[in-house]
Coordinates of C-alpha atoms in Angstrom, one line a residue:
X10 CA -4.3 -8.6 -5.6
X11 CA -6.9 -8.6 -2.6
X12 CA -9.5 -10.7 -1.2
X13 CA -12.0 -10.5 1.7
X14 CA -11.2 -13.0 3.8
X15 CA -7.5 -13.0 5.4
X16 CA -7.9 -16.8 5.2
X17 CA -8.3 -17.4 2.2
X18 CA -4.8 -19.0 1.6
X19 CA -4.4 -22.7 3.4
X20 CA -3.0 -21.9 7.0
X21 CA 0.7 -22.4 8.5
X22 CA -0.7 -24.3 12.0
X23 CA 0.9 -20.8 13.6
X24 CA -1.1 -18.0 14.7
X25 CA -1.0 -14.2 14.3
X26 CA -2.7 -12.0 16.7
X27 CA -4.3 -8.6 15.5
X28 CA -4.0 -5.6 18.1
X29 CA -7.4 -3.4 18.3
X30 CA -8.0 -0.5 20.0
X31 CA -11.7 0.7 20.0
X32 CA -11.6 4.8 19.2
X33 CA -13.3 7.5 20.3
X34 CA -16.3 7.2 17.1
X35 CA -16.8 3.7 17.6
X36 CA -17.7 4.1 21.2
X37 CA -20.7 2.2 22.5
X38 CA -20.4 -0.2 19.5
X39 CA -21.2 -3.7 19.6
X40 CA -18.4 -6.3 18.9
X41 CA -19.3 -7.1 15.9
X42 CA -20.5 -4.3 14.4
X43 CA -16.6 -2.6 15.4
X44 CA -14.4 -5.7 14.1
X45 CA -16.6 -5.5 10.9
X46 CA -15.4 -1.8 11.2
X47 CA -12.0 -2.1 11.1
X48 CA -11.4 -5.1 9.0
X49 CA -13.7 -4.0 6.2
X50 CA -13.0 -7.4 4.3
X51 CA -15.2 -9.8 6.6
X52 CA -18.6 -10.2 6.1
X53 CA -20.9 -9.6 10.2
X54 CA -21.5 -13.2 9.2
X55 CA -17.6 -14.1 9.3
X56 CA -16.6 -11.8 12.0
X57 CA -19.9 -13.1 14.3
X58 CA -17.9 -16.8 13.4
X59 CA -14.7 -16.0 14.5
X60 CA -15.7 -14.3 17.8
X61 CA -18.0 -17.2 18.6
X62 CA -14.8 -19.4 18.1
X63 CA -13.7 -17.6 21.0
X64 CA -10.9 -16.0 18.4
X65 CA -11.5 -12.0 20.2
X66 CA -10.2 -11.2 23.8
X67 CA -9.4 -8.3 25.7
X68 CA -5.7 -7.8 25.7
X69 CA -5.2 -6.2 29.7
X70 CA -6.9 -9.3 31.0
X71 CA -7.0 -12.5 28.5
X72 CA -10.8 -12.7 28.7
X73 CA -12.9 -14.2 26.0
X74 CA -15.4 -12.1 24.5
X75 CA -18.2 -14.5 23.1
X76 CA -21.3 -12.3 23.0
X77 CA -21.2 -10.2 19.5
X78 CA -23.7 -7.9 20.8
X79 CA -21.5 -6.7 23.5
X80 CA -20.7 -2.7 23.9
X81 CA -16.9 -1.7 23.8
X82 CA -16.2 1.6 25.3
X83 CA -13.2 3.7 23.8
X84 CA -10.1 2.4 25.0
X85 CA -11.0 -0.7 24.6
X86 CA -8.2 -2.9 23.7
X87 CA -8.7 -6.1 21.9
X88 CA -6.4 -9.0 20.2
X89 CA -8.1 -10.8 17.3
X90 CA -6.6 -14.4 16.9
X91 CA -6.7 -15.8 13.7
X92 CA -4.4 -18.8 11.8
X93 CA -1.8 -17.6 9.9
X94 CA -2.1 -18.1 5.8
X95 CA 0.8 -19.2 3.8
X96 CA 1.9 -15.8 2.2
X97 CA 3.2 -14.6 -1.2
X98 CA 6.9 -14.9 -1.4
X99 CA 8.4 -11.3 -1.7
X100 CA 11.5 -9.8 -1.6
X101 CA 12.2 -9.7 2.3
X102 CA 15.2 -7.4 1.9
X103 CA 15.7 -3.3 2.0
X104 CA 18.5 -1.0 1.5
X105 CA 19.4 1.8 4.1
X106 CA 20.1 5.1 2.2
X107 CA 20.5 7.2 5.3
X108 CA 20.4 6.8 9.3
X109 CA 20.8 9.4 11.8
X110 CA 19.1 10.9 15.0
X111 CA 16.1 11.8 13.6
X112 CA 15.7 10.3 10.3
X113 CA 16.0 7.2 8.5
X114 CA 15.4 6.4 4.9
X115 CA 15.0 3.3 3.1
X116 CA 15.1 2.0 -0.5
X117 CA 12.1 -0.1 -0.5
X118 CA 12.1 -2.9 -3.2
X119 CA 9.2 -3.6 -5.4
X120 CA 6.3 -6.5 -4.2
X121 CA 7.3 -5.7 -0.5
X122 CA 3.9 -4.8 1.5
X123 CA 4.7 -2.0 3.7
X124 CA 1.6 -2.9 6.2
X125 CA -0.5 -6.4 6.8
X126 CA -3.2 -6.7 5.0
X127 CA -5.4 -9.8 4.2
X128 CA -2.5 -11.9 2.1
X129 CA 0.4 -10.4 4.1
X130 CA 1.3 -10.5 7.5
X131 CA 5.2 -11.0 8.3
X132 CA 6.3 -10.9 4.7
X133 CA 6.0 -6.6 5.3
X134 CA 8.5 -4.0 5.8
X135 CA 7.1 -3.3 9.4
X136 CA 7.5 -7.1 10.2
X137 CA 11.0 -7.1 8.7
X138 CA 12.3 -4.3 10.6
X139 CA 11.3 -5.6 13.9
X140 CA 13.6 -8.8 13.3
X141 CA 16.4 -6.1 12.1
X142 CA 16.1 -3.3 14.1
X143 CA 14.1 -4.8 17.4
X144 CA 10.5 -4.4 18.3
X145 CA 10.5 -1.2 20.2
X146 CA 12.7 0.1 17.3
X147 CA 11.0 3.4 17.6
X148 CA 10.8 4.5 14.1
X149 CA 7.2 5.8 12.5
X150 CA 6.9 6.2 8.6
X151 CA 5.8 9.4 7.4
X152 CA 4.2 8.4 3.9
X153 CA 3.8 5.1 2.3
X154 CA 4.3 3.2 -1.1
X155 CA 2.2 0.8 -2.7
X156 CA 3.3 -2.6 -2.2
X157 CA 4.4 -2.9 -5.9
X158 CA 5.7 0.1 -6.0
X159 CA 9.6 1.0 -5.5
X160 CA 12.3 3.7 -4.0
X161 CA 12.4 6.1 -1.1
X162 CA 10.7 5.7 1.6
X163 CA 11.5 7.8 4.7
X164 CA 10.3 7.2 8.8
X165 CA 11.0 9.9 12.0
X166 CA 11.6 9.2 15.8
X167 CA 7.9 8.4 17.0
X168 CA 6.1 11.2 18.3
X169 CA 8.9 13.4 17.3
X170 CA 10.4 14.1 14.0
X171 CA 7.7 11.5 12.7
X172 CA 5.1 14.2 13.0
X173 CA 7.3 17.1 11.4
X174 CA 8.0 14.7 8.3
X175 CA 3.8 13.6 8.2
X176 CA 3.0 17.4 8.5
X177 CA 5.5 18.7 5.5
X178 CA 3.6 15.9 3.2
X179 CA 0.5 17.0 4.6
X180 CA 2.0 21.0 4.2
X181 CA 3.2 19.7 0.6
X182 CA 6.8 20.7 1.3
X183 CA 8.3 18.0 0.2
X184 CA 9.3 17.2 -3.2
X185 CA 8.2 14.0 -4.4
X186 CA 10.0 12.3 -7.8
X187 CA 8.6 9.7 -9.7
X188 CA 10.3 7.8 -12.3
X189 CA 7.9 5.3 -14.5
X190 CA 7.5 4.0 -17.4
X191 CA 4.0 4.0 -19.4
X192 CA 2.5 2.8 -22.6
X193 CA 2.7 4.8 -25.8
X194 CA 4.2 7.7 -27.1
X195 CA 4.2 10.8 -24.6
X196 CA 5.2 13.8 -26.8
X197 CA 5.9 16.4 -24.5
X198 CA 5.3 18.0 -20.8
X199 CA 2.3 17.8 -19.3
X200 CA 0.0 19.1 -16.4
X201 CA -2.5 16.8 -15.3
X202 CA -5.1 19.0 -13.3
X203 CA -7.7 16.3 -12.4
X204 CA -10.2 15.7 -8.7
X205 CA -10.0 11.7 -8.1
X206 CA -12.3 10.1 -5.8
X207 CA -13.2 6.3 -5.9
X208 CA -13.9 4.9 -9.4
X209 CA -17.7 5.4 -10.4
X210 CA -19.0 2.5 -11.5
X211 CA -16.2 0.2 -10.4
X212 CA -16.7 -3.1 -8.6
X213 CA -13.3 -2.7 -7.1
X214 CA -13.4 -1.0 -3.9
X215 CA -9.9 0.6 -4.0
X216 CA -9.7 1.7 -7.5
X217 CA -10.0 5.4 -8.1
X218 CA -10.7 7.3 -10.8
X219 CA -12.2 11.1 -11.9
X220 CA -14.4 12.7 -9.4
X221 CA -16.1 16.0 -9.3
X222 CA -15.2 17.9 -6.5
X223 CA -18.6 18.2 -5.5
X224 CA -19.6 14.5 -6.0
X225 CA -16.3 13.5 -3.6
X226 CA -13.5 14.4 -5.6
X227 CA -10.8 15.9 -3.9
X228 CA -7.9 18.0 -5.8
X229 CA -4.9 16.1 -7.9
X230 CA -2.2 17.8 -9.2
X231 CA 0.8 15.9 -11.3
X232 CA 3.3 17.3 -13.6
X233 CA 4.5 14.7 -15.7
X234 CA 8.1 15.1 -18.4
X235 CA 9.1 12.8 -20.6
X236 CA 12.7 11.7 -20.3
X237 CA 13.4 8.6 -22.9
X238 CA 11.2 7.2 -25.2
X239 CA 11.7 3.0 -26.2
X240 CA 9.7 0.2 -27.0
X241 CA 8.2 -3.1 -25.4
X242 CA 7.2 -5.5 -27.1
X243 CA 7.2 -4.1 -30.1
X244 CA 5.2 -1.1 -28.4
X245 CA 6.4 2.2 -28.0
X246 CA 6.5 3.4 -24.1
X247 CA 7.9 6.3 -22.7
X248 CA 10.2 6.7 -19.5
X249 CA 8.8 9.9 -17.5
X250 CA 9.1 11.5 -14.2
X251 CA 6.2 12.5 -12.4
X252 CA 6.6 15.0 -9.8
X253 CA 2.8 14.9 -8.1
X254 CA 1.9 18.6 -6.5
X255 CA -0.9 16.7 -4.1
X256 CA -0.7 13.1 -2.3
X257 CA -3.9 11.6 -3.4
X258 CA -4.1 7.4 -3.5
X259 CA -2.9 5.9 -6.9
X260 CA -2.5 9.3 -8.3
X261 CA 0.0 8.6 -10.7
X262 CA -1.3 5.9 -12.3
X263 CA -4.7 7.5 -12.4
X264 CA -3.6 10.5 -14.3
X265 CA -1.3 8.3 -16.7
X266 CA -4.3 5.9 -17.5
X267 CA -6.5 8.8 -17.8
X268 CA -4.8 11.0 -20.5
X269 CA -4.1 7.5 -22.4
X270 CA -0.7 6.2 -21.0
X271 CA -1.3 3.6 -18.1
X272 CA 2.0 2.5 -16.3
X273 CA 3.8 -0.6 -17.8
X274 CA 2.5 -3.7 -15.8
X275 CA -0.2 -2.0 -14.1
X276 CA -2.9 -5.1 -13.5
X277 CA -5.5 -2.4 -12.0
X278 CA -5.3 0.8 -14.2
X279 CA -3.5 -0.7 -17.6
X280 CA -6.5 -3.2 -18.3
X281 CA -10.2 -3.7 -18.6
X282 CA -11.0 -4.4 -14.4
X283 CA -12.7 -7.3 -15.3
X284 CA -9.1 -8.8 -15.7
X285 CA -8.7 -8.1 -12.4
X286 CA -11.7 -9.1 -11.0
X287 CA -11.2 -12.9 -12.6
X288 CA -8.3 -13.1 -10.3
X289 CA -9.5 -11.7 -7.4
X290 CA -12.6 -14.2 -7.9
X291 CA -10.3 -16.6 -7.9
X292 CA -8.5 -16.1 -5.0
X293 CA -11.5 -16.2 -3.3
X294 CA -12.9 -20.0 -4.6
X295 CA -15.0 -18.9 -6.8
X296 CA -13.2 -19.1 -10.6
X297 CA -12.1 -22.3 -11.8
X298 CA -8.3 -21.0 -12.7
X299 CA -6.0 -21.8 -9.6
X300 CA -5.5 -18.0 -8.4
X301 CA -1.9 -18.4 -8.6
X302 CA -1.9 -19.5 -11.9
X303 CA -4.1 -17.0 -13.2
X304 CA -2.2 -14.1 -11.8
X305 CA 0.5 -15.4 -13.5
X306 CA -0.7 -15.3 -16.6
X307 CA -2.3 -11.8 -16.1
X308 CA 1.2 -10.8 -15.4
X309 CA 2.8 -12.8 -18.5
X310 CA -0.3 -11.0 -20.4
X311 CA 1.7 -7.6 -19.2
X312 CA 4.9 -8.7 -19.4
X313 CA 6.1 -7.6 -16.2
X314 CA 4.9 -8.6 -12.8
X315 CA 4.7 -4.9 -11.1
X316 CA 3.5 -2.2 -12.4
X317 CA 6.5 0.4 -13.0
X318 CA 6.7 2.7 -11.1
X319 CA 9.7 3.7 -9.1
X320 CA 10.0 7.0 -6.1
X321 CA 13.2 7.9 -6.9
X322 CA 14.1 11.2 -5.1
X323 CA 12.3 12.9 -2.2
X324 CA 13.7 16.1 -1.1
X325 CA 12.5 18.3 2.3
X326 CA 13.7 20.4 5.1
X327 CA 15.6 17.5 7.9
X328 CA 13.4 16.9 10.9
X329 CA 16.2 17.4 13.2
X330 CA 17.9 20.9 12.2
X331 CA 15.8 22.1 8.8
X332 CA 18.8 21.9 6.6
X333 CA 17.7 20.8 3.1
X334 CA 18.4 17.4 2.2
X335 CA 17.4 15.2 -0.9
X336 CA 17.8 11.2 -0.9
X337 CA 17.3 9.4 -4.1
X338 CA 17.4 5.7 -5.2
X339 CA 18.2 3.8 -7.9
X340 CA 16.8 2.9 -10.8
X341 CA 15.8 -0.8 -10.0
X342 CA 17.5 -3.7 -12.2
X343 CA 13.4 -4.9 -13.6
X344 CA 13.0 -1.9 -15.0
X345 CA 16.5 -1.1 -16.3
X346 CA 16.4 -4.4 -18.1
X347 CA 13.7 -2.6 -20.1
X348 CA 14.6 0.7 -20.4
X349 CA 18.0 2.2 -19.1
X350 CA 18.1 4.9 -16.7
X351 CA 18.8 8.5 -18.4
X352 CA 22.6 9.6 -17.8

């Protein structure tokens, strides 16, 4: 779930420090207006309070910046200082599949965050691997996974093979596998030819949903087979494997939902969003259910706490010498406890 304000949860006493670099198109901006900018989830109100809590300096020099109407220039770099919230517990764990030169893949494990983000801050993959690995470990992902979802996830040598993996996603040369399970009876194959865009009419800033392309939809492309068909519940679902043609944000459970078969456990696309909303309202003081609790028993609701969705192979041209390589990983034990993997 999400929230606007990053303190929202009751601080540790420690503090985090968030690195800012002012860009080329937010030149000439004033302080406020940038930090608002970047960190879409505070209010010009919040952001003009944390700045005149002396909370923003310039990271070359140390100095306070007090004045939210002062002009940053680009290149600008900035530390924002804010107390550190109690996290989520996660799973703070990943497997290695592959390490070499000039690529490294990981099994990334379902509820892990791969970036901060207003609720998480070291409980993320990138915090993790700087205790493993070191801080200038020097590798750069090349895609990313949703924080509930699961599998491969791969990362190049910074500045080297990072940008040949991030160009053959952007080129579409890499196979992408999907295994998932989702409500209902799927009968057969299906092509799922559809322009996504953020949700019209939704109060939920990063939910997507059907767009014309000329109303800001942009092209999404997902083959979808069935490969076992179960029950849940006393509900039948259907374990498929979506191999998605374009990259587009939540595009898989999209497309599911749409044609009638949202993702098993999926709190965003799989119900009514003002189940989500309650939550999220919540989490933010303003519902009388402890936030906790209630996402609880959302999830007891769904019977499953992630949705279910799984990257299970990923297959591409290596970085290093352009030999073909494919890395999959397993079928996680949540989701096998519901429906077993196909032999």
């Amino acid at each position: 779930m999400s929230a606007d304000d990053g303190d929202m949860e009751p601080p540790t006493g420690e503090l985090i420090h968030i690195p800012l670099v002012v860009d080329s198109a937010r030149d000439g901006f004033r302080l406020d207006r940038f930090l608002v900018s970047r960190i879409t989830r505070l209010s010009r109100t919040r952001v003009q309070q944390i700045v005149a809590a002396g909370r923003v300096r310039r990271a070359d020099t140390g100095e306070t910046l007090l004045r939210p109407a002062q002009r940053l220039r680009a290149g600008d770099a900035l530390v924002l200082e804010r107390p550190a919230p109690r996290e989520p517990s996660v799973v703070l764990d990943y497997r290695e599949l592959h390490r070499d030169a000039d690529l490294l893949v990981l099994d990334k494990p379902a509820g892990l965050p791969v970036h901060p983000s207003a609720r998480y801050h070291r409980h993320t993959l990138t915090a993790l691997m700087r205790e493993r690995l070191g801080v200038g470990h020097g590798w750069e992902m090349a895609h990313r996974l949703d924080r509930e979802t699961s599998g491969v996830l791969i990362f190049g040598r910074h500045g080297a093979s990072a940008t040949t993996l991030k160009r053959a996603f952007i080129a579409r040369a890499v196979e992408k596998r999907y295994w998932a399970l989702c409500t209902g009876c799927l009968a057969g194959p299906v092509r799922i030819d559809m322009a996504l865009g953020p949700a019209l009419g939704s109060a939920i800033r990063i939910k997507m949903g059907p767009r014309a392309a000329g109303d800001g939809g942009v092209p999404a492309v997902t083959e979808v087979v069935p490969l076992a068909r179960g029950s849940f519940r006393g509900a039948p679902i259907t374990l498929i494997e979506a191999r998605p043609e374009t990259g587009r944000q939540h595009q898989i459970r999209v497309h599911l939902s749409e044609i009638g078969h949202p993702l098993l456990g999926d709190k965003l696309y799989g119900l009514d969003e003002s189940r989500f909303l309650a939550v999220v309202d919540g989490e933010r003081g303003g519902h009388s259910t402890p936030p906790a609790r209630a996402l609880a028993e959302l999830e007891a609701e769904l019977g499953l706490g992630r949705h279910a969705l799984h990257a299970v192979s990923l297959a591409f041209a290596h970085p290093g010498d352009g030999r073909p390589v494919r890395f999959t990983a397993p079928w996680p034990a949540d989701l096998a406890a519901i429906m077993a993997a196909p032999s």
